[in-house]
Coordinates of C-alpha atoms in Angstrom, one line a residue:
X1244 CA 65.5 -194.5 -136.8
X1245 CA 67.8 -192.0 -135.1
X1246 CA 66.9 -189.2 -137.5
X1247 CA 63.2 -190.0 -137.4
X1248 CA 63.1 -190.4 -133.7
X1249 CA 65.3 -187.3 -133.1
X1250 CA 63.0 -185.1 -135.2
X1251 CA 59.9 -186.4 -133.4
X1252 CA 61.1 -186.0 -129.9
X1253 CA 62.1 -182.4 -130.7
X1254 CA 58.8 -181.7 -132.4
X1255 CA 56.5 -183.3 -129.9
X1256 CA 58.3 -181.8 -126.9
X1257 CA 56.3 -178.6 -126.5
X1258 CA 53.1 -178.9 -128.4
X1259 CA 50.0 -181.1 -129.0
X1260 CA 47.2 -180.9 -126.5
X1261 CA 48.3 -178.3 -124.1
X1262 CA 46.4 -175.5 -125.9
X1263 CA 42.8 -174.4 -125.5
X1264 CA 40.0 -175.4 -127.8
X1265 CA 37.7 -173.1 -129.7
X1266 CA 34.4 -172.8 -128.0
X1267 CA 31.9 -173.2 -130.8
X1268 CA 29.4 -175.7 -129.4
X1269 CA 26.9 -175.6 -126.6
X1270 CA 28.7 -178.3 -124.8
X1271 CA 29.0 -176.0 -121.8
X1272 CA 26.8 -173.1 -120.9
X1273 CA 28.3 -169.6 -121.1
X1274 CA 29.0 -169.5 -117.3
X1275 CA 30.5 -173.0 -117.4
X1276 CA 32.6 -172.0 -120.4
X1277 CA 33.9 -169.0 -118.6
X1278 CA 35.0 -171.1 -115.5
X1279 CA 36.4 -173.8 -117.8
X1280 CA 38.5 -171.4 -119.7
X1281 CA 39.8 -169.6 -116.5
X1282 CA 40.9 -172.9 -115.0
X1283 CA 42.4 -174.1 -118.3
X1284 CA 44.4 -170.8 -118.7
X1285 CA 45.6 -170.9 -115.1
X1286 CA 46.7 -174.5 -115.4
X1287 CA 48.5 -174.0 -118.7
X1288 CA 50.3 -171.0 -117.4
X1289 CA 51.4 -173.1 -114.4
X1290 CA 52.7 -175.8 -116.9
X1291 CA 54.8 -173.2 -118.7
X1292 CA 56.1 -172.0 -115.4
X1293 CA 57.0 -175.5 -114.3
X1294 CA 54.4 -175.5 -111.5
X1295 CA 53.0 -179.0 -111.9
X1296 CA 51.1 -179.1 -108.6
X1297 CA 49.1 -176.1 -109.4
X1298 CA 48.4 -177.3 -112.9
X1299 CA 47.1 -180.6 -111.5
X1300 CA 44.8 -178.8 -109.1
X1301 CA 43.3 -176.7 -111.9
X1302 CA 42.8 -179.6 -114.3
X1303 CA 41.3 -181.8 -111.6
X1304 CA 38.8 -179.1 -110.8
X1305 CA 37.8 -179.1 -114.5
X1306 CA 37.2 -182.9 -114.3
X1307 CA 35.2 -182.5 -111.1
X1308 CA 33.0 -179.7 -112.5
X1309 CA 32.6 -181.1 -116.0
X1310 CA 33.0 -184.9 -115.9
X1311 CA 31.4 -185.4 -119.3
X1312 CA 33.8 -183.0 -121.1
X1313 CA 37.2 -184.4 -122.4
X1314 CA 39.1 -181.2 -121.5
X1315 CA 40.1 -182.0 -117.9
X1316 CA 41.2 -185.5 -118.7
X1317 CA 43.2 -184.4 -121.7
X1318 CA 44.9 -181.6 -119.8
X1319 CA 45.7 -184.0 -116.9
X1320 CA 47.2 -186.4 -119.4
X1321 CA 49.3 -183.6 -120.9
X1322 CA 50.5 -182.7 -117.4
X1323 CA 51.6 -186.3 -116.8
X1324 CA 53.5 -186.3 -120.1
X1325 CA 55.2 -183.0 -119.6
X1326 CA 56.1 -183.7 -116.0
X1327 CA 57.6 -187.0 -117.0
X1328 CA 59.7 -185.4 -119.7
X1329 CA 60.8 -182.8 -117.2
X1330 CA 61.8 -185.3 -114.6
X1331 CA 63.8 -187.3 -117.1
X1332 CA 65.4 -184.1 -118.4
X1333 CA 64.1 -184.6 -122.0
X1334 CA 62.5 -181.1 -122.1
X1335 CA 66.1 -179.8 -122.5
X1336 CA 66.4 -181.3 -125.9
X1337 CA 70.2 -181.1 -126.5
X1338 CA 71.2 -183.2 -123.5
X1339 CA 70.6 -186.8 -124.6
X1340 CA 69.8 -186.5 -128.3
X1341 CA 72.1 -189.3 -129.5
X1342 CA 71.8 -192.6 -131.3
X1343 CA 71.9 -194.6 -128.1
X1344 CA 68.9 -192.6 -126.7
X1345 CA 66.7 -194.3 -129.3
X1346 CA 68.3 -197.8 -129.1
X1347 CA 68.9 -198.3 -125.4
X1348 CA 66.4 -198.7 -122.7
X1349 CA 68.4 -197.4 -119.8
X1350 CA 65.6 -195.2 -118.4
X1351 CA 62.3 -197.1 -118.6
X1352 CA 59.4 -195.1 -117.4
X1353 CA 57.5 -196.2 -114.3
X1354 CA 54.6 -198.5 -115.4
X1355 CA 52.3 -196.6 -113.1
X1356 CA 52.9 -193.4 -115.0
X1357 CA 52.2 -195.1 -118.3
X1358 CA 49.0 -196.5 -116.9
X1359 CA 47.9 -193.1 -115.5
X1360 CA 48.6 -191.5 -118.9
X1361 CA 46.7 -194.1 -120.8
X1362 CA 43.7 -194.0 -118.6
X1363 CA 43.4 -190.3 -118.8
X1364 CA 44.0 -190.1 -122.6
X1365 CA 41.6 -193.0 -123.1
X1366 CA 38.8 -191.2 -121.2
X1367 CA 39.4 -188.0 -123.1
X1368 CA 39.2 -189.8 -126.4
X1369 CA 36.0 -191.7 -125.3
X1370 CA 34.2 -188.5 -124.3
X1371 CA 35.2 -186.7 -127.6
X1372 CA 34.0 -189.7 -129.7
X1373 CA 30.8 -189.9 -127.8
X1374 CA 30.1 -186.3 -128.6
X1375 CA 30.9 -186.9 -132.3
X1376 CA 28.4 -189.7 -132.4
X1377 CA 25.7 -187.3 -131.3
X1378 CA 27.0 -184.5 -133.6
X1379 CA 29.5 -185.6 -136.3
X1380 CA 30.4 -182.1 -137.2
X1381 CA 31.0 -180.8 -133.7
X1382 CA 34.2 -178.8 -134.1
X1383 CA 35.1 -178.7 -130.4
X1384 CA 34.8 -182.5 -130.1
X1385 CA 36.8 -183.1 -133.3
X1386 CA 39.5 -180.7 -132.1
X1387 CA 39.7 -182.5 -128.7
X1388 CA 39.9 -185.9 -130.5
X1389 CA 42.8 -184.6 -132.7
X1390 CA 44.7 -183.2 -129.8
X1391 CA 44.3 -186.3 -127.7
X1392 CA 45.7 -188.4 -130.6
X1393 CA 48.5 -186.0 -130.9
X1394 CA 49.2 -186.2 -127.2
X1395 CA 49.3 -190.0 -127.4
X1396 CA 51.8 -189.7 -130.3
X1397 CA 53.9 -187.4 -128.1
X1398 CA 53.9 -189.8 -125.2
X1399 CA 54.6 -192.9 -127.3
X1400 CA 57.6 -191.2 -129.0
X1401 CA 59.2 -189.2 -126.2
X1402 CA 58.5 -191.4 -123.2
X1403 CA 57.8 -195.0 -124.4
X1404 CA 59.9 -194.7 -127.6
X1405 CA 57.2 -196.6 -129.6
X1406 CA 58.1 -194.9 -132.8
X1407 CA 55.7 -196.4 -135.2
X1408 CA 52.8 -196.2 -132.8
X1409 CA 53.6 -192.5 -132.5
X1410 CA 53.6 -192.1 -136.3
X1411 CA 50.2 -193.8 -136.5
X1412 CA 48.6 -191.6 -133.8
X1413 CA 50.3 -188.5 -135.1
X1414 CA 48.9 -189.2 -138.5
X1415 CA 45.4 -189.6 -137.1
X1416 CA 45.7 -186.3 -135.3
X1417 CA 46.7 -184.6 -138.5
X1418 CA 43.8 -186.1 -140.4
X1419 CA 41.3 -184.9 -137.8
X1420 CA 42.8 -181.4 -137.7
X1421 CA 42.4 -181.3 -141.5
X1422 CA 38.7 -182.0 -140.9
X1423 CA 38.6 -179.2 -138.4
X1424 CA 40.0 -176.8 -141.0
X1425 CA 37.5 -178.0 -143.6
X1426 CA 34.7 -177.1 -141.1
X1427 CA 36.3 -173.8 -140.1
X1428 CA 39.2 -172.6 -142.4
X1429 CA 39.8 -169.6 -140.0
X1430 CA 40.7 -171.9 -137.1
X1431 CA 44.4 -171.2 -137.4
X1432 CA 45.3 -173.1 -134.2
X1433 CA 44.7 -176.4 -135.9
X1434 CA 47.6 -175.7 -138.2
X1435 CA 50.1 -176.4 -135.5
X1436 CA 49.6 -180.1 -135.7
X1437 CA 49.5 -180.1 -139.5
X1438 CA 52.6 -177.9 -139.7
X1439 CA 54.5 -180.2 -137.4
X1440 CA 53.6 -183.2 -139.6
X1441 CA 54.6 -181.3 -142.7
X1442 CA 58.0 -180.5 -141.2
X1443 CA 58.6 -184.0 -139.8
X1444 CA 57.9 -185.8 -143.1
X1445 CA 59.6 -183.0 -145.1
X1446 CA 62.8 -183.5 -142.9
X1447 CA 63.2 -187.2 -143.6
X1448 CA 66.2 -188.3 -145.6
X1449 CA 65.4 -188.7 -149.3
X1450 CA 65.2 -192.6 -149.4
X1451 CA 62.9 -192.6 -146.3
X1452 CA 60.9 -189.7 -147.7
X1453 CA 60.3 -191.7 -150.9
X1454 CA 59.2 -194.7 -149.0
X1455 CA 57.0 -192.6 -146.8
X1456 CA 55.4 -191.1 -150.0
X1457 CA 54.6 -194.5 -151.3
X1458 CA 52.8 -195.3 -148.1
X1459 CA 50.9 -192.0 -148.1
X1460 CA 53.0 -189.8 -145.9
X1461 CA 54.0 -186.5 -147.6
X1462 CA 55.2 -183.2 -146.3
X1463 CA 57.3 -180.1 -146.8
X1464 CA 59.7 -178.4 -144.4
X1465 CA 59.1 -175.0 -145.9
X1466 CA 55.3 -175.4 -145.8
X1467 CA 55.4 -176.7 -142.3
X1468 CA 57.5 -173.8 -141.0
X1469 CA 55.2 -171.4 -142.7
X1470 CA 52.1 -172.8 -141.1
X1471 CA 53.7 -172.8 -137.6
X1472 CA 54.8 -169.2 -138.1
X1473 CA 51.2 -168.2 -139.0
X1474 CA 50.0 -169.9 -135.8
X1475 CA 52.6 -168.0 -133.8
X1476 CA 51.4 -164.7 -135.3
X1477 CA 47.7 -165.2 -135.7
X1478 CA 46.7 -168.1 -133.5
X1479 CA 44.0 -167.6 -130.9
X1480 CA 45.1 -170.1 -128.3
X1481 CA 48.2 -171.8 -129.6
X1482 CA 50.6 -168.9 -130.1
X1483 CA 53.0 -169.8 -127.4
X1484 CA 52.9 -173.5 -128.3
X1485 CA 53.8 -172.6 -131.9
X1486 CA 56.6 -170.3 -130.7
X1487 CA 58.0 -173.0 -128.4
X1488 CA 58.0 -175.5 -131.3
X1489 CA 59.6 -172.9 -133.6
X1490 CA 62.5 -172.5 -131.1
X1491 CA 63.3 -176.1 -131.6
X1492 CA 62.9 -176.1 -135.3
X1493 CA 64.8 -172.9 -135.8
X1494 CA 67.6 -174.5 -133.8
X1495 CA 67.7 -177.4 -136.2
X1496 CA 67.7 -175.0 -139.1
X1497 CA 70.5 -173.0 -137.5
X1498 CA 68.4 -169.8 -137.4
X1499 CA 69.8 -168.8 -134.1
X1500 CA 68.9 -165.1 -134.2
X1501 CA 65.3 -166.2 -134.6
X1502 CA 65.6 -168.6 -131.7
X1503 CA 66.9 -165.8 -129.5
X1504 CA 64.0 -163.6 -130.4
X1505 CA 61.5 -166.2 -129.3
X1506 CA 63.2 -167.5 -126.2
X1507 CA 63.6 -164.0 -124.8
X1508 CA 60.0 -163.2 -125.5
X1509 CA 58.8 -166.5 -123.8
X1510 CA 61.2 -166.1 -120.9
X1511 CA 59.8 -162.6 -120.2
X1512 CA 56.3 -164.1 -120.1
X1513 CA 57.1 -167.2 -118.1
X1514 CA 60.0 -166.1 -115.7
X1515 CA 60.0 -169.3 -113.7
X1516 CA 60.7 -171.4 -116.8
X1517 CA 64.5 -171.7 -116.6
X1518 CA 64.5 -174.1 -119.5
X1519 CA 63.8 -171.2 -121.8
X1520 CA 66.9 -169.5 -120.5
X1521 CA 68.9 -172.6 -121.1
X1522 CA 67.7 -172.6 -124.7
X1523 CA 68.7 -168.9 -124.9
X1524 CA 72.2 -169.7 -123.8
X1525 CA 72.4 -172.6 -126.2
X1526 CA 71.4 -170.3 -129.1
X1527 CA 73.9 -167.7 -128.1
X1528 CA 76.8 -170.2 -128.1
X1529 CA 75.7 -171.6 -131.4
X1530 CA 75.5 -168.1 -132.8
X1531 CA 79.0 -167.4 -131.5
X1532 CA 80.2 -170.5 -133.4
X1533 CA 78.7 -169.2 -136.6
X1534 CA 80.3 -165.7 -136.0
X1535 CA 83.6 -167.3 -135.3
X1536 CA 83.5 -169.3 -138.6
X1537 CA 82.6 -166.1 -140.4
X1538 CA 85.7 -164.4 -138.8
X1539 CA 83.5 -162.1 -136.7
X1540 CA 85.6 -162.6 -133.6
X1541 CA 84.2 -159.6 -131.8
X1542 CA 80.6 -160.8 -132.4
X1543 CA 81.5 -164.3 -131.2
X1544 CA 83.0 -163.1 -128.0
X1545 CA 80.0 -160.9 -127.3
X1546 CA 77.6 -163.7 -127.9
X1547 CA 79.6 -166.0 -125.6
X1548 CA 79.6 -163.3 -122.9
X1549 CA 75.8 -163.0 -123.2
X1550 CA 75.6 -166.8 -122.8
X1551 CA 77.7 -166.7 -119.6
X1552 CA 75.7 -163.8 -118.3
X1553 CA 72.5 -165.8 -118.9
X1554 CA 73.7 -168.6 -116.7
X1555 CA 75.0 -166.3 -114.0
X1556 CA 71.6 -164.5 -114.0
X1557 CA 69.8 -167.8 -113.9
X1558 CA 71.8 -168.9 -110.8
X1559 CA 71.1 -165.5 -109.1
X1560 CA 67.5 -164.9 -110.1
X1561 CA 65.4 -166.0 -107.1
X1562 CA 62.2 -166.5 -109.2
X1563 CA 63.9 -168.8 -111.7
X1564 CA 66.1 -170.4 -109.1
X1565 CA 63.2 -171.5 -107.0
X1566 CA 61.7 -173.3 -110.0
X1567 CA 65.1 -174.8 -110.8
X1568 CA 65.9 -175.9 -107.3
X1569 CA 65.6 -179.6 -108.3
X1570 CA 67.6 -179.1 -111.5
X1571 CA 70.8 -177.3 -110.4
X1572 CA 72.8 -180.3 -111.6
X1573 CA 71.4 -179.7 -115.1
X1574 CA 72.1 -176.0 -115.0
X1575 CA 75.8 -176.6 -114.0
X1576 CA 76.1 -179.2 -116.7
X1577 CA 74.8 -176.9 -119.4
X1578 CA 77.0 -174.1 -118.1
X1579 CA 80.0 -176.4 -118.4
X1580 CA 78.9 -177.3 -121.9
X1581 CA 78.8 -173.7 -123.0
X1582 CA 82.2 -172.9 -121.5
X1583 CA 83.7 -176.0 -123.2
X1584 CA 82.4 -174.9 -126.5
X1585 CA 83.9 -171.4 -125.9
X1586 CA 87.3 -173.0 -125.2
X1587 CA 87.3 -172.1 -121.4
X1588 CA 88.3 -175.7 -120.4
X1589 CA 89.2 -175.1 -116.8
X1590 CA 85.9 -173.3 -116.0
X1591 CA 84.0 -175.9 -118.0
X1592 CA 85.5 -178.8 -115.9
X1593 CA 84.6 -176.9 -112.7
X1594 CA 81.0 -176.6 -113.8
X1595 CA 80.7 -180.2 -114.8
X1596 CA 82.1 -181.4 -111.5
X1597 CA 79.8 -179.0 -109.7
X1598 CA 77.0 -180.8 -111.4
X1599 CA 78.1 -184.1 -109.8
X1600 CA 78.1 -182.5 -106.3
X1601 CA 74.5 -181.2 -106.3
X1602 CA 72.4 -182.9 -103.7
X1603 CA 70.2 -185.6 -105.2
X1604 CA 71.8 -185.1 -108.7
X1605 CA 70.3 -187.3 -111.4
X1606 CA 72.6 -190.4 -111.6
X1607 CA 72.7 -190.5 -115.4
X1608 CA 73.5 -186.8 -115.6
X1609 CA 76.3 -187.3 -113.1
X1610 CA 77.9 -190.0 -115.3
X1611 CA 77.7 -187.7 -118.3
X1612 CA 79.1 -184.8 -116.2
X1613 CA 82.2 -186.9 -115.4
X1614 CA 82.6 -187.8 -119.0
X1615 CA 82.5 -184.2 -120.1
X1616 CA 84.8 -183.1 -117.3
X1617 CA 87.3 -185.6 -118.7
X1618 CA 86.9 -184.1 -122.1
X1619 CA 87.4 -180.6 -120.8
X1620 CA 90.6 -181.6 -119.0
X1621 CA 91.8 -183.3 -122.2
X1622 CA 91.0 -180.2 -124.2
X1623 CA 93.0 -178.2 -121.7
X1624 CA 96.0 -180.5 -121.7
X1625 CA 95.4 -182.0 -118.2
X1626 CA 95.7 -185.6 -119.2
X1627 CA 96.1 -187.0 -115.7
X1628 CA 92.9 -185.3 -114.5
X1629 CA 91.1 -186.5 -117.6
X1630 CA 92.1 -190.1 -117.0
X1631 CA 90.8 -189.9 -113.5
X1632 CA 87.4 -188.7 -114.7
X1633 CA 87.3 -191.4 -117.5
X1634 CA 87.9 -194.0 -114.8
X1635 CA 85.1 -192.5 -112.7
X1636 CA 82.7 -192.9 -115.6
X1637 CA 83.6 -196.6 -115.9
X1638 CA 83.0 -197.1 -112.1
X1639 CA 79.4 -195.9 -112.5
X1640 CA 76.5 -197.6 -114.1
X1641 CA 76.5 -197.1 -117.9
X1642 CA 74.1 -194.5 -119.4
X1643 CA 73.6 -194.4 -123.1
X1644 CA 77.1 -194.7 -124.6
X1645 CA 79.1 -193.2 -121.8
X1646 CA 81.3 -196.3 -121.1
X1647 CA 82.3 -196.6 -124.8
X1648 CA 83.2 -192.9 -124.9
X1649 CA 85.2 -193.2 -121.6
X1650 CA 87.1 -196.2 -123.0
X1651 CA 88.0 -194.2 -126.1
X1652 CA 89.2 -191.4 -123.9
X1653 CA 91.4 -193.7 -122.0
X1654 CA 93.0 -194.9 -125.2
X1655 CA 93.5 -191.5 -126.7
X1656 CA 93.3 -188.0 -125.4
X1657 CA 90.2 -186.0 -126.5
X1658 CA 91.2 -183.4 -129.0
X1659 CA 89.9 -179.8 -129.0
X1660 CA 88.4 -180.2 -132.4
X1661 CA 86.5 -183.2 -131.2
X1662 CA 84.5 -181.3 -128.6
X1663 CA 81.0 -181.3 -129.7
X1664 CA 77.6 -180.8 -128.1
X1665 CA 75.6 -183.9 -127.1
X1666 CA 73.2 -183.2 -130.0
X1667 CA 76.0 -183.4 -132.5
X1668 CA 76.0 -179.8 -133.5

């Protein structure tokens, strides 16, 4: 379940339902369509720039202007989902991608948020289905229905961790988008959902893939990536969604140079989205590791310097810093992680501890920061300092497997070769 869940949370993190729909039906008049698209585009840009209040205003106005159209409800549901992921730090995918993330329930979501999401997605689905009853081949309604089901799958997996419910709704979304492509083979945007599905199923370990095939689930990683790359190049509305998903998939495939191309492009377009810069730094450090294994020491050092510069720029850039004001604890943590991977243990420990001192730092992240500070001290040969940090971890409420890891650290010093990223890379 770890592998299946891990793939899904990465895949569902930045796609499904936040893109526009093709306007091929007279659901709205030309003037209404123009206003609808302007509000949708404004709201989606706000989502990418981590401005959730503006996104909510734009999407609410869509509901007020067009209450019988599913678009506003669906986009409001997407905002709830993405904001929830952001506030729980799951939009930065490497932080808590571990076995315990999928088996423990340490961070249950507020039931009010779940209810809000379900009410909005239910209304979006109802309106799309009502339109399809009137016109079974209405492409726009079918697309909205597929996107709403995909959004439900994303929420069920990444927020509620209802893995099999997510698989069921995700499969429904794929089937409906296949119908969209039958009606309009040129509607490239629909391939983003199908491409994700192909990649997920194609990524399953062989025994699970065989079982999935028996039950009707089949896919190909190669075909999935190809479809997503086509959307990124040729899609009308979903290009940035496809690029964001490809960042995550290329990372899994260790195509770090391709990751850098996309994160830099998206960062330039959405300067307030500091998460894209964190992904850039992650990719640079991973690329440095590859170069180091290939004996390209000069290339490794250069990539690491670029990663450090990315964090320094992020902390100085007023535009990004304003958006990241509530996440400086995460930025310091990630900076420490990068420094630790580069072997700069003292600087790494300093950044991890800086994370714990940020005002209103997220409690779970603080626990993890103390754990990683301990590892940095151990890696640097400062055993007494490491022991103090391990004890600090045990004095705090457990988060995921932090207590078990701290107990291991108390028994035996953490070795340099044991230093790994939270995602296991």
